[in-house]
Each structure stands twice: as structure tokens, then as C-alpha cells.
Short mmCIF file of C-alpha atoms and ligand atoms in Angstrom, two decimals:
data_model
loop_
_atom_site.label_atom_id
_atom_site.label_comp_id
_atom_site.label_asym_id
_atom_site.label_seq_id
_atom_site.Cartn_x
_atom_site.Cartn_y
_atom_site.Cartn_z
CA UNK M 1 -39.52 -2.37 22.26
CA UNK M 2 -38.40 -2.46 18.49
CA UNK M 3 -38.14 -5.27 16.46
CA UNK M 4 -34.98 -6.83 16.06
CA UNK M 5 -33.87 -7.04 12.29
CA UNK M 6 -33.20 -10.54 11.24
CA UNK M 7 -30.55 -11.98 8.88
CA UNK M 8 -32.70 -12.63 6.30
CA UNK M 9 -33.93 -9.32 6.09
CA UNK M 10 -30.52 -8.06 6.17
CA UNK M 11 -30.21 -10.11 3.29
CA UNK M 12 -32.85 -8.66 1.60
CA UNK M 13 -31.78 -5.24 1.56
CA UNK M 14 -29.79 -6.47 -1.40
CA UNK M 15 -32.70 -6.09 -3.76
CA UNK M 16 -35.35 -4.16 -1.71
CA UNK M 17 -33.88 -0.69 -1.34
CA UNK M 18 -33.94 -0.75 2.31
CA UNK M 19 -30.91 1.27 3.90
CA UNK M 20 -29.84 0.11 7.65
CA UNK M 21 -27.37 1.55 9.61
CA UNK M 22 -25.31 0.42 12.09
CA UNK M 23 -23.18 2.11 15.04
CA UNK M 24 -20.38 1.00 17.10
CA UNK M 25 -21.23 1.07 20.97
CA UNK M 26 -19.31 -0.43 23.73
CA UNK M 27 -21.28 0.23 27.06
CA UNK M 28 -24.78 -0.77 28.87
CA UNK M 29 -25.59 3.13 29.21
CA UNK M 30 -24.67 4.43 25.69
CA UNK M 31 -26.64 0.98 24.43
CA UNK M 32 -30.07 1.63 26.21
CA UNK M 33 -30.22 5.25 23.83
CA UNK M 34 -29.15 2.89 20.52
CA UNK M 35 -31.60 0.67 21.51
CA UNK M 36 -34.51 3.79 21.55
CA UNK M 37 -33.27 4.66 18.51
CA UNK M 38 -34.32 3.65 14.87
CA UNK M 39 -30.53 2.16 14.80
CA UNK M 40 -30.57 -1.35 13.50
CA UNK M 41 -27.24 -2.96 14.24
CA UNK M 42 -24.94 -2.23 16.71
CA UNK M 43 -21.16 -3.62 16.44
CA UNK M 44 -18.92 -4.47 19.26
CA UNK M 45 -15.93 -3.16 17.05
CA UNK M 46 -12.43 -4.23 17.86
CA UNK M 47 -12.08 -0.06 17.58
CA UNK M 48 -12.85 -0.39 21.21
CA UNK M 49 -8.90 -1.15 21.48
CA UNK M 50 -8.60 2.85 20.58
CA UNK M 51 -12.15 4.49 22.79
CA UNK M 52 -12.59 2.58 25.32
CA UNK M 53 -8.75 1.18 26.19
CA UNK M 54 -6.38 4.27 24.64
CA UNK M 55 -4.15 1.78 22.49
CA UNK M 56 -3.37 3.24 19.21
CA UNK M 57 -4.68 0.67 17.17
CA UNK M 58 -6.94 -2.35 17.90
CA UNK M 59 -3.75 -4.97 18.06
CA UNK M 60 -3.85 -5.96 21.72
CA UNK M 61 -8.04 -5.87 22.07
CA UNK M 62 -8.44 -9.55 23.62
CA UNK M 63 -11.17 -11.59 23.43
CA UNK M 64 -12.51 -11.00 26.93
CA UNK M 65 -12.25 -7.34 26.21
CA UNK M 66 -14.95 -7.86 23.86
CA UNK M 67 -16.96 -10.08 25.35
CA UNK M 68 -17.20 -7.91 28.91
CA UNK M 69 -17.93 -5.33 27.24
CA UNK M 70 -20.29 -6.51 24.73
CA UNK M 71 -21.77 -8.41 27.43
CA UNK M 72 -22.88 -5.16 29.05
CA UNK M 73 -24.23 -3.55 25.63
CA UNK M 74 -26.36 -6.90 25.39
CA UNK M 75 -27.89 -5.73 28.46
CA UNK M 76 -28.55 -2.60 27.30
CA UNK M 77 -29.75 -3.23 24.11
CA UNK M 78 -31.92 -6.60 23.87
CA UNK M 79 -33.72 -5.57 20.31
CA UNK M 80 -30.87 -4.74 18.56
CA UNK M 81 -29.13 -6.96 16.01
CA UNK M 82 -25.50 -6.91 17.47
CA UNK M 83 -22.61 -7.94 15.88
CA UNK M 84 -19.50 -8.73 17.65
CA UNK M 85 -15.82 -8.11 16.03
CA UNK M 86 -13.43 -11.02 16.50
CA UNK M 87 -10.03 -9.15 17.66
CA UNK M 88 -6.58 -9.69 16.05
CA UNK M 89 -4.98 -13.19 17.04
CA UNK M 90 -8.44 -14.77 17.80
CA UNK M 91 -8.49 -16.51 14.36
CA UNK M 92 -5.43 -16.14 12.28
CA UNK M 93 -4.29 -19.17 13.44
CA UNK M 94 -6.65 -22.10 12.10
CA UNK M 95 -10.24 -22.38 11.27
CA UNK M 96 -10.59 -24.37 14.66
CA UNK M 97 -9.48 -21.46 16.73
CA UNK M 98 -11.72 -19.23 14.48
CA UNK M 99 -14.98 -21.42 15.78
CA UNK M 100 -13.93 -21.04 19.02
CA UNK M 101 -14.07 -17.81 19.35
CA UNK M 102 -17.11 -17.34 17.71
CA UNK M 103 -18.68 -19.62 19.81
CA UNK M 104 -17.13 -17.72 22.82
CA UNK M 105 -18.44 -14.29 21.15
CA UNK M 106 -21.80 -15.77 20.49
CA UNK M 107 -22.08 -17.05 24.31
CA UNK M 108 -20.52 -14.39 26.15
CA UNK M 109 -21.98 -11.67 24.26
CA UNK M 110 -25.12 -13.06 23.17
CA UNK M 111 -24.80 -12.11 19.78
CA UNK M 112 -26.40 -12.35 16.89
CA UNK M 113 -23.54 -12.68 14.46
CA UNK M 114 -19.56 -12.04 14.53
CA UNK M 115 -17.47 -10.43 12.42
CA UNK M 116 -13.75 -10.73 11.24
CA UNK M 117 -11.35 -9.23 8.70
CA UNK M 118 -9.91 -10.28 5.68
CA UNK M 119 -10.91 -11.20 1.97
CA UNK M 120 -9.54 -14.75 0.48
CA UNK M 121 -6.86 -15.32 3.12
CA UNK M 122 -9.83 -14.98 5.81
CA UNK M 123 -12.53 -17.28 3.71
CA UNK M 124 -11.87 -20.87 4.97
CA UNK M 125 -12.35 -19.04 8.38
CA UNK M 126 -15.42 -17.77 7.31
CA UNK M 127 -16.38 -21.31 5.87
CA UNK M 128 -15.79 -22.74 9.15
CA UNK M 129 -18.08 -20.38 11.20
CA UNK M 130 -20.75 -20.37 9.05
CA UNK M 131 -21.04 -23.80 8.68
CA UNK M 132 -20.85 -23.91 13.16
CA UNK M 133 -24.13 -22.00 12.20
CA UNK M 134 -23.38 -18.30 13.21
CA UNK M 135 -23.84 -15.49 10.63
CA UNK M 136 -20.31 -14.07 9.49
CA UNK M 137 -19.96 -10.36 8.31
CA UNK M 138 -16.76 -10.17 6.33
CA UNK M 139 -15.18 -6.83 6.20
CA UNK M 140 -12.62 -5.83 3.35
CA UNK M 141 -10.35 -3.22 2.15
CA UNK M 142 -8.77 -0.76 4.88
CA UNK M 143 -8.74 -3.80 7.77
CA UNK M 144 -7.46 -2.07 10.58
CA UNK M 145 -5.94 -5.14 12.12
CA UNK M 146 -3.93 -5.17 9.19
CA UNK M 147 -2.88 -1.45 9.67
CA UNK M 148 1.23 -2.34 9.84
CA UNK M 149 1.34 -4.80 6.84
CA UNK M 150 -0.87 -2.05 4.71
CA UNK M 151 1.47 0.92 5.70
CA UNK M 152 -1.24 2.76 8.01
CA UNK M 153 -4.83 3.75 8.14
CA UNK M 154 -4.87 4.20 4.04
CA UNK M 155 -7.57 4.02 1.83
CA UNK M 156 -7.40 0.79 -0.14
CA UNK M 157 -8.49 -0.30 -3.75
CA UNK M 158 -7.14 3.00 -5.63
CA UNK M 159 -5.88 1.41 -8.87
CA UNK M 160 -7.46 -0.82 -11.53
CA UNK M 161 -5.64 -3.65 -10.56
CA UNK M 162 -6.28 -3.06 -6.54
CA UNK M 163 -9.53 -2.90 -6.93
CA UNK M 164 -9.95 -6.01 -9.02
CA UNK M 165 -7.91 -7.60 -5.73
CA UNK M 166 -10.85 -6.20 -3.91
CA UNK M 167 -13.40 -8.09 -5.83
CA UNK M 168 -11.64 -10.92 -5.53
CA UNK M 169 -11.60 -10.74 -1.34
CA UNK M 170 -15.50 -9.57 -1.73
CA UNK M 171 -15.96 -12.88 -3.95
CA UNK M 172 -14.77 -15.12 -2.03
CA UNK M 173 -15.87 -14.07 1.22
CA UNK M 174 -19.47 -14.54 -0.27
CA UNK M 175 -18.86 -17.46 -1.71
CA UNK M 176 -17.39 -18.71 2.01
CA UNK M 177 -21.22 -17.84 3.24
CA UNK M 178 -20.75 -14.43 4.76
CA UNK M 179 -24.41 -12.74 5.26
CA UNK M 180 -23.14 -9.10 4.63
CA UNK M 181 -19.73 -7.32 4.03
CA UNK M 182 -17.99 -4.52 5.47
CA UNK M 183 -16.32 -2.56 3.09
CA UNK M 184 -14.10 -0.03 4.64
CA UNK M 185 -12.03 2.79 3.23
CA UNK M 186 -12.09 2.63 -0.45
CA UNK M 187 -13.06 5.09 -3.37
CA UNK M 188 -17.37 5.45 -4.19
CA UNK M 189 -16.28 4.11 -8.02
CA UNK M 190 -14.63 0.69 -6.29
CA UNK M 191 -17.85 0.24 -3.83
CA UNK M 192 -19.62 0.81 -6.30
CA UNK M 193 -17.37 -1.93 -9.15
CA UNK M 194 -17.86 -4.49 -6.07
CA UNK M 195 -21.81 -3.95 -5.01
CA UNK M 196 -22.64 -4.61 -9.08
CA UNK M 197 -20.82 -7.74 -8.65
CA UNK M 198 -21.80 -9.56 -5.36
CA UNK M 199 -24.94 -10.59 -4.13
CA UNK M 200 -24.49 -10.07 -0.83
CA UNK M 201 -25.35 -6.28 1.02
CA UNK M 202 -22.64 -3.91 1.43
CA UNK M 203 -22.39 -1.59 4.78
CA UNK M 204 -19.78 0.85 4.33
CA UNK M 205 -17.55 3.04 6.27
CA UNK M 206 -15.58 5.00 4.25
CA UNK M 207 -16.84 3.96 1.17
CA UNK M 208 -18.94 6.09 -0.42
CA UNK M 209 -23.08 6.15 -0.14
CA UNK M 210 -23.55 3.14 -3.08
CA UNK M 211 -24.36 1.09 0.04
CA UNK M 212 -27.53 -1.26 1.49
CA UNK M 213 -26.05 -0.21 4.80
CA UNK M 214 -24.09 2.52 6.73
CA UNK M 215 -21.39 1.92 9.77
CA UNK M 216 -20.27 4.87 11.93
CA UNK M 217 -17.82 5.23 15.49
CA UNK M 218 -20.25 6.15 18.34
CA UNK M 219 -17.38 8.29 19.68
CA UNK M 220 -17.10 10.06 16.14
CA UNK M 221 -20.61 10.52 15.08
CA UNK M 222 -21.36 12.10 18.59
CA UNK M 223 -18.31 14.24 18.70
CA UNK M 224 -16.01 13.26 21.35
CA UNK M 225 -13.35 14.76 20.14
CA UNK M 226 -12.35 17.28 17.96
CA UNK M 227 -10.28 14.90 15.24
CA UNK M 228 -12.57 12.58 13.33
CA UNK M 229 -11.80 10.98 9.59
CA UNK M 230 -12.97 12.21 6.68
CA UNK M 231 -15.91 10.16 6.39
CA UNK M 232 -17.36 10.31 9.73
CA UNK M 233 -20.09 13.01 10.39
CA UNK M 234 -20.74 14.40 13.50
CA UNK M 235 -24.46 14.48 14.29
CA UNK M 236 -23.61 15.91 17.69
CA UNK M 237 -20.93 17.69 19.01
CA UNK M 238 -21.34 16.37 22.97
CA UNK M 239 -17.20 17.02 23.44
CA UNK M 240 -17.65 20.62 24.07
CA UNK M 241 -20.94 19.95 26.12
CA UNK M 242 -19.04 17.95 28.57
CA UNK M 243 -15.66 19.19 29.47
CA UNK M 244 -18.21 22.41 29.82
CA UNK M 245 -20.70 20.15 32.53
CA UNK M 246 -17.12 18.88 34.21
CA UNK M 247 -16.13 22.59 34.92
CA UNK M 248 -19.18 23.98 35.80
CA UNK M 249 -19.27 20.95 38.25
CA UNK M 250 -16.00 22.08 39.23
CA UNK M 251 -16.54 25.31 39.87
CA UNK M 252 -20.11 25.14 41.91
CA UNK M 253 -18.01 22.49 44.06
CA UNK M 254 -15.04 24.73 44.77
CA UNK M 255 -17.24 28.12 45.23
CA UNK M 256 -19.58 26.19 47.93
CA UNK M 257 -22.69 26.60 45.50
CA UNK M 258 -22.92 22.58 44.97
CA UNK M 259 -24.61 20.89 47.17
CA UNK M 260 -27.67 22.97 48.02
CA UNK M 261 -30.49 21.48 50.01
CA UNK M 262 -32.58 20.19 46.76
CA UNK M 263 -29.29 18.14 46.26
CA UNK M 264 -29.17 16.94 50.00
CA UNK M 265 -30.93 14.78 52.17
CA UNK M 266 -32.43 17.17 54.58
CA UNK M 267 -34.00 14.69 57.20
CA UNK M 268 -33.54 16.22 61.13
CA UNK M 269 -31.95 13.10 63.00
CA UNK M 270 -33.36 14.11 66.62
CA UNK M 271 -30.69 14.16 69.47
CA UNK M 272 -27.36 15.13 66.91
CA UNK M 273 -26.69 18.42 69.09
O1 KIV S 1 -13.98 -2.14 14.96
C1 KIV S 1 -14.75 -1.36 14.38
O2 KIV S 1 -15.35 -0.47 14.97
C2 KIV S 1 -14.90 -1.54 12.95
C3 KIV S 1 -15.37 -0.34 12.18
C4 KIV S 1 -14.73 -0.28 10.86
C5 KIV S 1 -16.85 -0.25 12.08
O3 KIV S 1 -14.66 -2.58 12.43
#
């Protein structure tokens, strides 16, 4: 069994030089393999709205959603640190409704922290969950939840004065407690203008390598499909490999070579004729 990384030394990877990573995952099977793995963190990312459900964006991901299914990875996964993403309309309301559903992440998941969009408009949220005692990773810059406001997926922070906006959100979602940010979608120079200025560790998507820690799709670092953004790499390429295993399965099926007898159980049941 590994050994579960801990906030604090999350924390420390601010000033030790230690790199983590983490990796979406949704499901008990795909869990047990991050769990083997050197993988640190894994998130229960409102992006299951667009792999596991086929909506377009992650608006419409409810709460439940999340906690089913990152109920499941639990399971699968007991030794690593799991985060779990608080979905669109489960805290825009009021700091109240922002405990609650960290509490009901927290409890239904069995998490070890939560996570929710937004710089200074998000940081009396943040206050509030923090100080109910559960580790907050903020995430800034391309939000997806805030996809229709910002015009589409887009990379954020491109001018002087958008990226001093940034550092502003960063700022104050440290100062609010947060243990780590996400930082997603922005150019290496503005990671790299907001890491020199925050004390907090940075995991990026999207945003360049000046980071203490690295976030990545399961679906797109595996290869699901042939479409992935520009900043995902694909360690694997397991689309190909199964529509490939579906049609051979296909084909031994509907030629009569699948089932043979090492497939079958081949018991004689005295008296049948
Ligand atoms: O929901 C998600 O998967 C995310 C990614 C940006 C990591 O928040």
C-alpha cells in the first residue's frame, strides 16, 4: 500500500522541490491502477459532466453525481489523497450552502479535501470551508464552470492587466486559507508572475511546467479519443486498442470461434440425453 500524501506535505512542495501529480479518475476499476501507481492525488473533477455523462460542459454535474461516483473511486483507491470538485450551483449561492456541500463531499466521498472555482468572488467561500476544517484547493484562470461568461474554453491571463487580475484571484484565495491552487489555462510567463508571488503550491493544467504540481484528464492522458487539448499528453493511446478488442470480440462471436471449451464450463451433468 503507498503512503498517502498529507496536506502539509503538499504544502511543502512550495519550498522543497518536490513535483506531485495528480489525475482525474471517476471509477472503482480505473482507481485500483491510480492507486498502484506513483500518482499522488486523484481529483473527482466536475469534467466528469463531459466523460463519464456526455454533457458538453460540466454545468448540470450535480452533487450526487460526484459523490456516487467518487464514492466508488474511494473504494478503489484508499491511499490516495483525493480531492473532490464541488459542481456548478453547489456554492454560488452563500458561504452556508458552500459548507454544506463540502461537508456532503467530505462524507459521501470520503475525501480528503474539496475543491471549487473562482478567485476573489469565490474567497469568502473558501473562508467558510476552511474554517469548517476541510482543506480547499482553489482553482483560477480558465474555470470551466465559468465557460459561457468567459466566451468558451479560452486561455485566460494574456495581457498585462489580465494577468495582474489573476494575481489578484491567486491572492486572495490564499489569503482565504486555500492549501494549494489550480491554475488552469494560462500562458508559462503568467504561472510563472503568480508562483513568484504566492506562497501557496501551484498544480497546473494548462499552464506551463513552472509548477510544484501537475493535473491531467484520465480520459486524455490515456487516449480515449483522438481530440485532446493542447496541453494534454497522451502517455497511452488505449482508444485504438479497444474499439480493436470490441471487434475482434465481435467477430470471434459472429464466426462461432468465441466460446471454445477453455472459455466454457465443461462439467458432464449425467442423465441430460
Ligand atoms: O474537473 C476537472 O477535471 C478539473 C480539471 C481542470 C483538472 O477541474
Amino acid at each position: 500500500m503507498k503512503k498517502k500524501i498529507t496536506v502539509p506535505e503538499i504544502r511543502e512542495t512550495k519550498t522543497n522541490g518536490r513535483k506531485i501529480c495528480l489525475v482525474t479518475c471517476y471509477d472503482y476499476t480505473s482507481a485500483t491502477l491510480v492507486e498502484k501507481s506513483d500518482v499522488e492525488m486523484i481529483l473527482i473533477g466536475d469534467s466528469l459532466g463531459m466523460t463519464m455523462l456526455g454533457f458538453d460542459g460540466t454545468i448540470g454535474v450535480q452533487p450526487e453525481d460526484t459523490i456516487r461516483l467518487g464514492a466508488a473511486v474511494r473504494r478503489g483507491a484508499p491511499t490516495t489523497f483525493i480531492i473532490g470538485d464541488m459542481p456548478f450551483g453547489s456554492y454560488n449561492v452563500s458561504d452556508e450552502q458552500a459548507v454544506q456541500t463540502a461537508n456532503r463531499l467530505m462524507m459521501g466521498i470520503g475525501c480528503d479535501a474539496i475543491k471549487l472555482e473562482g478567485g476573489r468572488r469565490s474567497a469568502s467561500r473558501v473562508k467558510a470551508i476552511v474554517d469548517a476544517g476541510i482543506p480547499v484547493c482553489g482553482h483560477i484562470g480558465l474555470t470551466p464552470q465559468s465557460s459561457s461568461a468567459m466566451g468558451g474554453f479560452k486561455v485566460q491571463g494574456k495581457s498585462i492587466e489580465a494577468a495582474k487580475e489573476l494575481l489578484e484571484d491567486a491572492k486572495a484565495i490564499e489569503a482565504a486559507g486555500a492549501f494549494m491552487l489550480m491554475i488552469e489555462g494560462v500562458p508559462v510567463d503568467v504561472t510563472q508572475y503568480i508562483r513568484k508571488n504566492i506562497n501557496i503550491p501551484i498544480i497546473g493544467i494548462g499552464a506551463g511546467p513552472d509548477c510544484e504540481a501537475q493535473a491531467i484528464i484520465f480520459q486524455d492522458m490515456l487516449g480515449y479519443t483522438d481530440w485532446v487539448p493542447k496541453f494534454a499528453k497522451k502517455y497511452a493511446n488505449v482508444g485504438p486498442i479497444m474499439l480493436d478488442a470490441f471487434n475482434a470480440y465481435h467477430q470471434e462471436v459472429t464466426s462461432g470461434q468465441f466460446p471454445t471449451p477453455e472459455y466454457s464450463y465443461n462439467t458432464k451433468v449425467e442423465g441430460l440425453e
